[in-house]
Amino acid sequence: MRILLLGNGGREHAFAWKLSQSPACQALFIAPGNAGTKQHGINLAISPNDFPAVKAAVLENQVDLVICGPEEPLVRGIQDYFAADPDLKEVLFMGPSQAGAQLEGSKAFAKAFMDDQDIPTAAYREFTVDQLEDGLNYLAEQPAPYVLKADGLAAGKGVLILDDVMEAQAELRAMLEGKFGEASATVVVEEFLSGIEFSVFVFTDGKDYKVLPVAKDYKRIGAGDTGLNTGGMGSVSHPPFVDKEMMQKVEARIIKPTIEGLQQQQLGYRGVVFIGLISVEDEPFVIEYNCRMGDPETQSVFPRLKTDLVELCRATAAGELGEVAIEIDERSVASVILVSGGYPGGYEKGKVITGLEKVEGSLVFQAGVREESGQLLTNGGRVLAVTSYGETFQEALGTSLANAAKIEFDGVYYREDIGFDL
Ligand code: AMP
Ligand code: GLY
């Protein structure tokens, strides 16, 4: 197959790495890709949000299968664009329709969907600016902490968790009055759930589904999960607390009713449902849905997937997922993310990265990296993922840390405690 992968993060480097191992991968293009994806295919300088440019690249390169990494093109309707264009009718597209992508693109939609399907999640109310007074009164009646979520996509910044009711009321007002533009025209106010989070990835063609290895990501910048939220500082697969019994509950109470709901509502879902879960006293609740793989979870999940990823994606896009068997490597995997100094606040780009050639026994996935005159330079907050296997996640982490220490760039920072809470 000739494949076009959309995206440019560490997740997409992990996709490109895994796709290129398949004997079915005849050609791989990545738009726009990064210095890492270039090791496995041809980068095309195209934005995934520029649908006509994506179409032109598909036709010019005789692409058979398009795989969408990030959520934004999906929420903007790229699958629908492909489905509606007669020139593209032979091209398989892996990723949900705009209607299906609302699972991630609208928190209010996702909450109503879970209500309809009786899927366990935090209790909630939603408010628009006309209902500001109701919202302020509602907050006054609720116990702290307060969880406020912008309905739409807000570049990962749309969720606020606040201890003080006055502050929560001020934030609700600011959000409804346009703090995140259209994305916070509706705000979901949610019950705070206390527990340990984990990530479940389900491939579905709308009828059948397959569950990938479970992972846990670490979002905070500081050791002990402290400080500001980031795009993700590391991940492990498999988190040991997610045992067979937990996964049986997740499958029966959450995965099955999710897939049934997608079918009932005819959402045309052929792609990934990423379910962000929290275990509250050993009972699973949904924190959020995403319509794509997670970053940095993918960097730990795909190394454990023995199944051919081209076949898995093709079958998902073609509606033939029932025929695919998922095989999983029983080893543990840990990924440590190397970030730029200052991230997630301000940071400088363009620092020279050295030492990659010294890495032994780990995979390195690149994210914010660009190449110039044969040198690798930092080009984002999250720069690299160092991923390793081990009999236990502690062993895997040890290998990742040993190799992370060999990689240098000005201001490099990473957490050494990924997985320590498990
Ligand atoms: P989201 O963008 O929905 O993933 O939210 C970002 C993070 O906020 C989640 O990963 C959780 O750590 C936290 N969070 C979201 N909703 C809740 C909730 N209802 N209770 C506790 N923490 C939450
Ligand atoms: N790791 C969380 C996400 O990709 O949204």
Coordinates of C-alpha atoms and ligand atoms in Angstrom, one line a residue:
M1 CA 0.0 0.0 0.0
R2 CA 1.0 3.6 -0.5
I3 CA 0.3 5.5 2.7
L4 CA 0.0 9.1 3.7
L5 CA 0.3 9.8 7.4
L6 CA -0.8 13.2 8.7
G7 CA 0.9 14.9 11.6
N8 CA 4.3 15.9 12.9
G9 CA 4.7 14.8 16.5
G10 CA 6.4 12.0 18.4
R11 CA 3.2 10.1 17.9
E12 CA 3.6 10.3 14.2
H13 CA 7.3 9.2 14.4
A14 CA 6.1 6.1 16.3
F15 CA 3.4 5.6 13.6
A16 CA 6.0 6.0 10.8
W17 CA 8.4 3.6 12.5
K18 CA 5.8 0.9 12.9
L19 CA 4.1 1.3 9.5
S20 CA 7.4 1.1 7.7
Q21 CA 8.1 -2.3 9.3
S22 CA 5.2 -3.8 7.4
P23 CA 5.8 -5.8 4.2
A24 CA 2.6 -4.2 3.0
C25 CA 4.1 -0.7 3.2
Q26 CA 5.2 0.1 -0.4
A27 CA 5.6 3.8 0.1
L28 CA 5.2 6.1 3.1
F29 CA 4.6 9.9 3.0
I30 CA 4.3 12.1 6.0
A31 CA 2.6 15.5 6.0
P32 CA 4.3 17.5 7.3
G33 CA 6.4 15.0 9.4
N34 CA 9.6 15.9 11.3
A35 CA 13.2 14.9 11.2
G36 CA 12.3 11.5 12.8
T37 CA 9.6 10.5 10.3
K38 CA 12.1 11.2 7.5
Q39 CA 14.0 8.1 8.5
H40 CA 11.0 6.0 7.4
G41 CA 9.4 7.8 4.5
I42 CA 9.2 11.0 2.6
N43 CA 8.1 14.2 4.3
L44 CA 5.7 16.5 2.4
A45 CA 5.6 20.2 3.4
I46 CA 1.8 20.3 3.7
S47 CA -0.5 21.2 6.6
P48 CA -3.0 18.4 7.5
N49 CA -5.6 21.2 7.8
D50 CA -5.2 22.2 4.2
F51 CA -7.5 19.6 2.7
P52 CA -7.1 20.6 -1.0
A53 CA -3.3 20.3 -0.6
V54 CA -3.7 16.9 1.1
K55 CA -6.0 15.8 -1.7
A56 CA -3.4 16.9 -4.3
A57 CA -0.6 15.0 -2.5
V58 CA -2.8 11.9 -2.4
L59 CA -3.5 12.0 -6.1
E60 CA 0.1 12.9 -7.1
N61 CA 1.6 10.1 -5.0
Q62 CA -1.1 7.5 -5.8
V63 CA -1.9 7.1 -2.1
D64 CA -4.2 4.2 -1.2
L65 CA -4.5 4.8 2.6
V66 CA -4.6 8.1 4.6
I67 CA -4.0 7.9 8.3
C68 CA -4.7 10.9 10.4
G69 CA -2.5 11.4 13.5
P70 CA -3.9 14.5 15.2
E71 CA -7.4 15.5 16.1
E72 CA -7.7 18.9 14.5
P73 CA -8.2 17.8 10.8
L74 CA -10.7 15.2 12.0
V75 CA -12.7 17.7 14.1
R76 CA -12.6 20.1 11.0
G77 CA -14.1 17.3 8.8
I78 CA -11.2 15.9 6.7
Q79 CA -12.8 12.4 6.6
D80 CA -16.1 13.9 5.3
Y81 CA -14.0 15.9 2.7
F82 CA -12.5 12.7 1.4
A83 CA -15.8 10.8 1.5
A84 CA -17.6 13.6 -0.5
D85 CA -15.0 13.8 -3.3
P86 CA -15.4 11.4 -6.3
D87 CA -11.7 11.8 -7.1
L88 CA -10.9 10.2 -3.7
K89 CA -13.5 7.5 -3.6
E90 CA -10.9 4.7 -4.0
V91 CA -8.8 6.1 -1.1
L92 CA -9.2 4.5 2.3
F93 CA -9.3 7.0 5.2
M94 CA -8.4 6.0 8.7
G95 CA -10.1 8.4 11.1
P96 CA -13.6 9.3 12.1
S97 CA -16.1 11.6 10.4
Q98 CA -16.6 15.1 11.8
A99 CA -19.7 13.8 13.6
G100 CA -17.7 11.0 15.2
A101 CA -14.8 13.3 16.1
Q102 CA -17.2 15.3 18.3
L103 CA -16.4 12.7 20.9
E104 CA -13.2 14.8 21.3
G105 CA -14.3 18.1 19.6
S106 CA -17.2 18.8 21.9
K107 CA -17.1 17.9 25.6
A108 CA -20.8 18.6 25.9
F109 CA -21.4 16.1 23.0
A110 CA -19.2 13.5 24.8
K111 CA -21.0 13.9 28.1
A112 CA -24.5 13.6 26.5
F113 CA -23.2 10.5 24.6
M114 CA -22.1 8.9 27.8
D115 CA -25.4 9.8 29.5
D116 CA -27.3 8.1 26.7
Q117 CA -25.2 5.0 26.9
D118 CA -25.1 4.9 30.7
I119 CA -21.3 5.0 30.6
P120 CA -19.8 5.9 34.0
T121 CA -18.4 9.4 34.1
A122 CA -18.3 12.5 36.4
A123 CA -21.7 14.2 37.0
Y124 CA -21.9 17.5 35.0
R125 CA -23.9 20.5 33.9
E126 CA -23.3 22.6 30.8
F127 CA -23.7 26.4 30.5
T128 CA -23.7 29.0 27.7
V129 CA -23.2 32.7 28.3
D130 CA -27.0 33.1 28.6
Q131 CA -26.9 30.8 31.5
L132 CA -24.0 32.5 33.3
E133 CA -26.0 33.3 36.5
D134 CA -27.2 29.7 36.7
G135 CA -23.6 28.6 36.3
L136 CA -22.3 30.8 39.0
N137 CA -25.1 29.6 41.4
Y138 CA -24.4 26.0 40.5
L139 CA -20.7 26.4 41.3
A140 CA -21.7 28.0 44.7
E141 CA -23.6 24.8 45.6
Q142 CA -20.9 22.3 44.6
P143 CA -18.0 21.1 46.8
A144 CA -14.4 22.0 45.7
P145 CA -12.4 21.3 43.7
Y146 CA -14.2 22.7 40.6
V147 CA -13.6 21.2 37.1
L148 CA -14.3 23.6 34.2
K149 CA -14.0 22.4 30.6
A150 CA -14.2 24.4 27.5
D151 CA -16.6 22.5 25.1
G152 CA -14.4 22.7 22.0
L153 CA -10.7 22.2 21.2
A154 CA -8.5 24.6 23.1
A155 CA -5.0 23.3 22.3
G156 CA -5.0 21.2 25.4
K157 CA -5.5 24.2 27.7
G158 CA -9.3 24.1 28.0
V159 CA -9.6 22.2 31.3
L160 CA -9.2 24.1 34.6
I161 CA -9.3 22.5 38.0
L162 CA -9.7 25.1 40.8
D163 CA -9.9 24.9 44.6
D164 CA -11.5 28.3 45.2
V165 CA -15.1 28.9 44.4
M166 CA -14.7 32.6 43.7
E167 CA -11.8 31.8 41.3
A168 CA -13.9 29.1 39.6
Q169 CA -16.8 31.6 39.2
A170 CA -14.4 34.2 37.7
E171 CA -13.0 31.6 35.3
L172 CA -16.5 30.4 34.3
R173 CA -17.3 34.0 33.4
A174 CA -14.1 34.5 31.5
M175 CA -14.5 31.3 29.5
L176 CA -18.2 32.0 28.6
E177 CA -17.2 35.6 27.7
G178 CA -14.6 34.2 25.2
K179 CA -11.4 33.3 27.0
F180 CA -10.9 30.4 24.5
G181 CA -13.0 32.0 21.7
E182 CA -15.7 29.8 20.2
A183 CA -14.2 26.8 22.1
S184 CA -15.5 28.1 25.4
A185 CA -18.9 29.4 24.2
T186 CA -20.2 26.4 26.1
V187 CA -18.5 25.2 29.3
V188 CA -19.0 21.8 31.0
V189 CA -18.8 22.0 34.8
E190 CA -17.9 18.6 36.2
E191 CA -17.7 16.7 39.4
F192 CA -14.1 16.2 40.5
L193 CA -13.0 12.6 40.5
S194 CA -10.1 11.4 42.6
G195 CA -8.1 8.4 41.5
I196 CA -5.4 7.2 39.1
E197 CA -5.7 7.7 35.4
F198 CA -4.9 5.4 32.5
S199 CA -5.4 5.4 28.7
V200 CA -7.2 2.8 26.6
F201 CA -6.9 2.7 22.8
V202 CA -9.6 1.1 20.8
F203 CA -9.5 0.7 17.0
T204 CA -13.0 0.4 15.5
D205 CA -14.5 0.2 12.0
G206 CA -17.9 1.0 13.4
K207 CA -18.9 -2.6 13.8
D208 CA -16.0 -4.5 15.4
Y209 CA -13.3 -3.2 17.7
K210 CA -9.8 -4.2 18.9
V211 CA -8.2 -3.1 22.1
L212 CA -4.5 -2.1 22.0
P213 CA -2.1 -2.3 25.0
V214 CA -3.1 -0.1 27.9
A215 CA -0.8 2.9 28.9
K216 CA -0.5 5.6 31.4
D217 CA 0.9 9.0 30.6
Y218 CA 2.4 11.6 33.0
K219 CA 1.2 15.1 32.3
R220 CA 2.9 17.4 34.9
I221 CA 6.3 19.0 34.4
G222 CA 7.7 18.1 37.8
A223 CA 8.7 15.0 39.6
G224 CA 6.0 13.5 41.8
D225 CA 3.5 14.8 39.2
T226 CA 3.7 18.4 40.4
G227 CA 3.8 21.7 38.6
L228 CA 2.2 22.8 35.3
N229 CA 0.4 20.5 32.8
T230 CA 2.4 19.7 29.7
G231 CA 1.6 17.7 26.5
G232 CA 3.1 14.7 28.3
M233 CA 6.4 13.9 30.0
G234 CA 6.4 10.2 29.6
S235 CA 4.4 7.0 29.5
V236 CA 4.4 3.4 30.4
S237 CA 2.7 0.3 29.1
H238 CA 1.3 -1.8 30.8
P239 CA 0.5 0.0 34.1
P240 CA 0.3 -2.9 36.5
F241 CA -2.8 -1.6 38.5
V242 CA -4.9 -2.1 35.4
D243 CA -5.4 -5.8 36.0
K244 CA -7.7 -8.3 34.2
E245 CA -10.6 -7.5 36.4
M246 CA -10.3 -3.8 35.7
M247 CA -10.1 -4.4 32.0
Q248 CA -13.2 -6.6 32.1
K249 CA -15.1 -3.7 33.8
V250 CA -13.7 -1.3 31.2
E251 CA -14.8 -3.5 28.3
A252 CA -18.3 -4.3 29.6
R253 CA -19.2 -0.8 31.0
I254 CA -17.3 1.5 28.7
I255 CA -15.9 0.1 25.5
K256 CA -18.9 -2.0 24.4
P257 CA -21.5 0.7 25.1
T258 CA -19.2 3.3 23.4
I259 CA -19.0 1.2 20.2
E260 CA -22.8 0.5 20.4
G261 CA -23.5 4.2 20.8
L262 CA -21.3 5.0 17.7
Q263 CA -23.3 2.5 15.8
Q264 CA -26.7 3.6 17.0
Q265 CA -26.0 7.2 16.2
Q266 CA -24.5 6.2 12.8
L267 CA -21.5 8.3 13.4
G268 CA -19.4 6.7 10.6
Y269 CA -16.6 6.0 13.0
R270 CA -13.6 4.3 11.4
G271 CA -10.6 5.1 13.5
V272 CA -9.2 5.2 17.1
V273 CA -11.3 5.9 20.2
F274 CA -8.9 6.9 22.9
I275 CA -10.6 6.6 26.2
G276 CA -9.0 8.6 29.1
L277 CA -10.1 6.7 32.2
I278 CA -9.7 7.2 36.0
S279 CA -9.9 4.4 38.5
V280 CA -11.8 5.5 41.6
E281 CA -11.6 2.9 44.3
D282 CA -11.1 0.2 41.5
E283 CA -14.1 1.4 39.5
P284 CA -13.4 2.9 36.0
F285 CA -14.9 6.3 35.0
V286 CA -14.4 8.1 31.7
I287 CA -12.5 11.4 32.0
E288 CA -12.5 12.2 28.3
Y289 CA -12.6 10.7 24.8
N290 CA -10.2 11.5 22.0
C291 CA -10.6 10.6 18.4
R292 CA -6.9 9.7 17.8
M293 CA -4.0 8.0 19.4
G294 CA -2.4 9.6 22.5
D295 CA 1.0 11.4 22.6
P296 CA 3.2 10.3 24.4
E297 CA 1.2 7.0 24.9
T298 CA 1.7 5.9 21.3
Q299 CA 5.5 5.9 21.8
S300 CA 4.9 3.1 24.5
V301 CA 2.0 1.3 22.9
F302 CA 3.2 0.7 19.4
P303 CA 6.4 -0.9 20.5
R304 CA 4.3 -3.5 22.3
L305 CA 2.0 -4.2 19.3
K306 CA 3.1 -7.2 17.3
T307 CA 0.3 -6.9 14.8
D308 CA 1.1 -5.4 11.4
L309 CA 0.0 -1.8 11.8
V310 CA -0.6 -1.3 8.0
E311 CA -3.1 -4.2 8.1
L312 CA -4.7 -2.9 11.3
C313 CA -5.2 0.6 9.8
R314 CA -6.3 -0.7 6.4
A315 CA -8.8 -3.0 8.0
T316 CA -10.1 -0.2 10.2
A317 CA -10.6 2.1 7.3
A318 CA -12.1 -0.6 5.1
G319 CA -14.6 -1.9 7.6
E320 CA -12.8 -5.3 7.9
L321 CA -11.5 -5.1 11.4
G322 CA -13.2 -8.4 12.5
E323 CA -10.5 -10.4 10.6
V324 CA -7.5 -8.8 12.4
A325 CA -5.9 -10.5 15.4
I326 CA -4.2 -8.3 17.9
E327 CA -0.9 -9.7 19.2
I328 CA 0.9 -8.0 22.1
D329 CA 4.5 -8.2 23.3
E330 CA 4.3 -9.1 27.0
R331 CA 7.3 -7.0 27.9
S332 CA 6.9 -3.6 29.6
V333 CA 7.8 -0.4 27.9
A334 CA 8.6 3.0 29.4
S335 CA 9.1 6.3 27.4
V336 CA 10.8 9.4 28.8
I337 CA 10.2 12.7 27.1
L338 CA 13.1 15.1 26.8
V339 CA 11.9 18.7 26.7
S340 CA 13.3 22.2 26.1
G341 CA 14.3 24.2 29.2
G342 CA 11.4 26.4 30.3
Y343 CA 8.7 24.3 28.7
P344 CA 5.7 24.3 29.2
G345 CA 6.3 28.1 29.6
G346 CA 8.5 30.0 27.2
Y347 CA 11.5 28.2 25.7
E348 CA 14.1 28.7 23.0
K349 CA 14.3 26.7 19.8
G350 CA 17.3 25.8 17.6
K351 CA 19.5 24.1 20.2
V352 CA 21.9 21.6 18.8
I353 CA 21.1 18.0 19.8
T354 CA 24.0 15.6 20.2
G355 CA 24.6 12.1 21.5
L356 CA 21.9 10.2 19.7
E357 CA 24.5 7.9 18.2
K358 CA 25.5 6.8 21.7
V359 CA 22.0 5.4 22.5
E360 CA 22.0 1.7 22.9
G361 CA 19.0 -0.6 23.5
S362 CA 16.4 2.2 23.3
L363 CA 14.2 3.6 20.5
V364 CA 14.3 7.4 20.1
F365 CA 11.2 9.0 18.7
Q366 CA 11.5 12.6 17.5
A367 CA 8.9 15.3 18.1
G368 CA 10.1 18.9 18.1
V369 CA 13.2 18.3 16.0
R370 CA 14.3 19.7 12.7
E371 CA 17.4 19.1 10.6
E372 CA 19.6 21.8 9.2
S373 CA 22.9 21.2 7.4
G374 CA 23.0 17.6 8.7
Q375 CA 22.6 18.8 12.4
L376 CA 19.6 18.1 14.5
L377 CA 18.1 21.1 16.2
T378 CA 15.3 21.5 18.8
N379 CA 12.2 22.8 17.3
G380 CA 9.5 22.6 20.0
G381 CA 8.8 22.0 23.7
R382 CA 8.7 18.3 23.6
V383 CA 11.8 17.2 21.7
L384 CA 12.4 13.5 21.9
A385 CA 11.0 10.3 23.5
V386 CA 13.4 7.7 24.7
T387 CA 11.6 4.4 24.7
S388 CA 12.8 1.0 26.1
Y389 CA 11.6 -2.5 26.8
G390 CA 12.1 -4.4 30.1
E391 CA 10.8 -7.4 32.0
T392 CA 9.3 -4.8 34.3
F393 CA 8.6 -1.1 33.7
Q394 CA 11.3 -0.3 36.3
E395 CA 13.8 -2.1 34.1
A396 CA 12.5 -0.4 31.0
L397 CA 12.7 3.0 32.7
G398 CA 16.2 2.4 33.8
T399 CA 17.3 1.8 30.2
S400 CA 15.4 4.8 29.0
L401 CA 17.1 7.0 31.7
A402 CA 20.5 5.7 31.0
N403 CA 20.1 6.5 27.3
A404 CA 18.4 9.9 28.0
A405 CA 21.5 10.9 30.0
K406 CA 23.7 10.4 26.8
I407 CA 21.6 12.9 24.8
E408 CA 22.5 16.6 25.1
F409 CA 21.1 19.9 24.2
D410 CA 21.2 23.2 25.9
G411 CA 18.5 23.2 28.7
V412 CA 17.4 19.6 28.3
Y413 CA 15.1 18.4 31.0
Y414 CA 13.2 15.2 31.7
R415 CA 11.4 13.5 34.6
E416 CA 13.2 10.5 36.2
D417 CA 10.1 9.2 38.0
I418 CA 7.9 8.1 35.1
G419 CA 5.9 5.1 36.4
F420 CA 7.1 5.5 40.0
D421 CA 3.6 5.8 41.4
L422 CA 2.6 2.4 40.0
Ligands
AMP1 P1 -8.9 16.5 29.6 O1 -8.4 17.5 28.7 O2 -10.4 16.2 29.6 O3 -8.1 15.2 29.5 O4 -8.5 17.0 31.1 C1 -7.2 17.2 31.4 C2 -6.9 16.6 32.7 O5 -7.7 17.1 33.8 C3 -7.2 15.1 32.8 O6 -6.2 14.3 32.3 C4 -7.3 14.9 34.3 O7 -6.1 14.8 34.9 C5 -8.0 16.2 34.7 N1 -9.4 16.0 34.8 C6 -10.4 16.2 33.8 N2 -11.6 15.9 34.3 C7 -11.5 15.6 35.6 C8 -12.4 15.3 36.6 N3 -13.7 15.2 36.4 N4 -11.9 15.0 37.8 C9 -10.6 15.0 38.1 N5 -9.7 15.4 37.2 C10 -10.1 15.7 35.9
GLY2 N1 -1.6 12.0 26.3 C1 -2.9 12.6 26.2 C2 -3.3 13.0 24.8 O1 -2.7 12.6 23.8 O2 -4.2 13.7 24.7

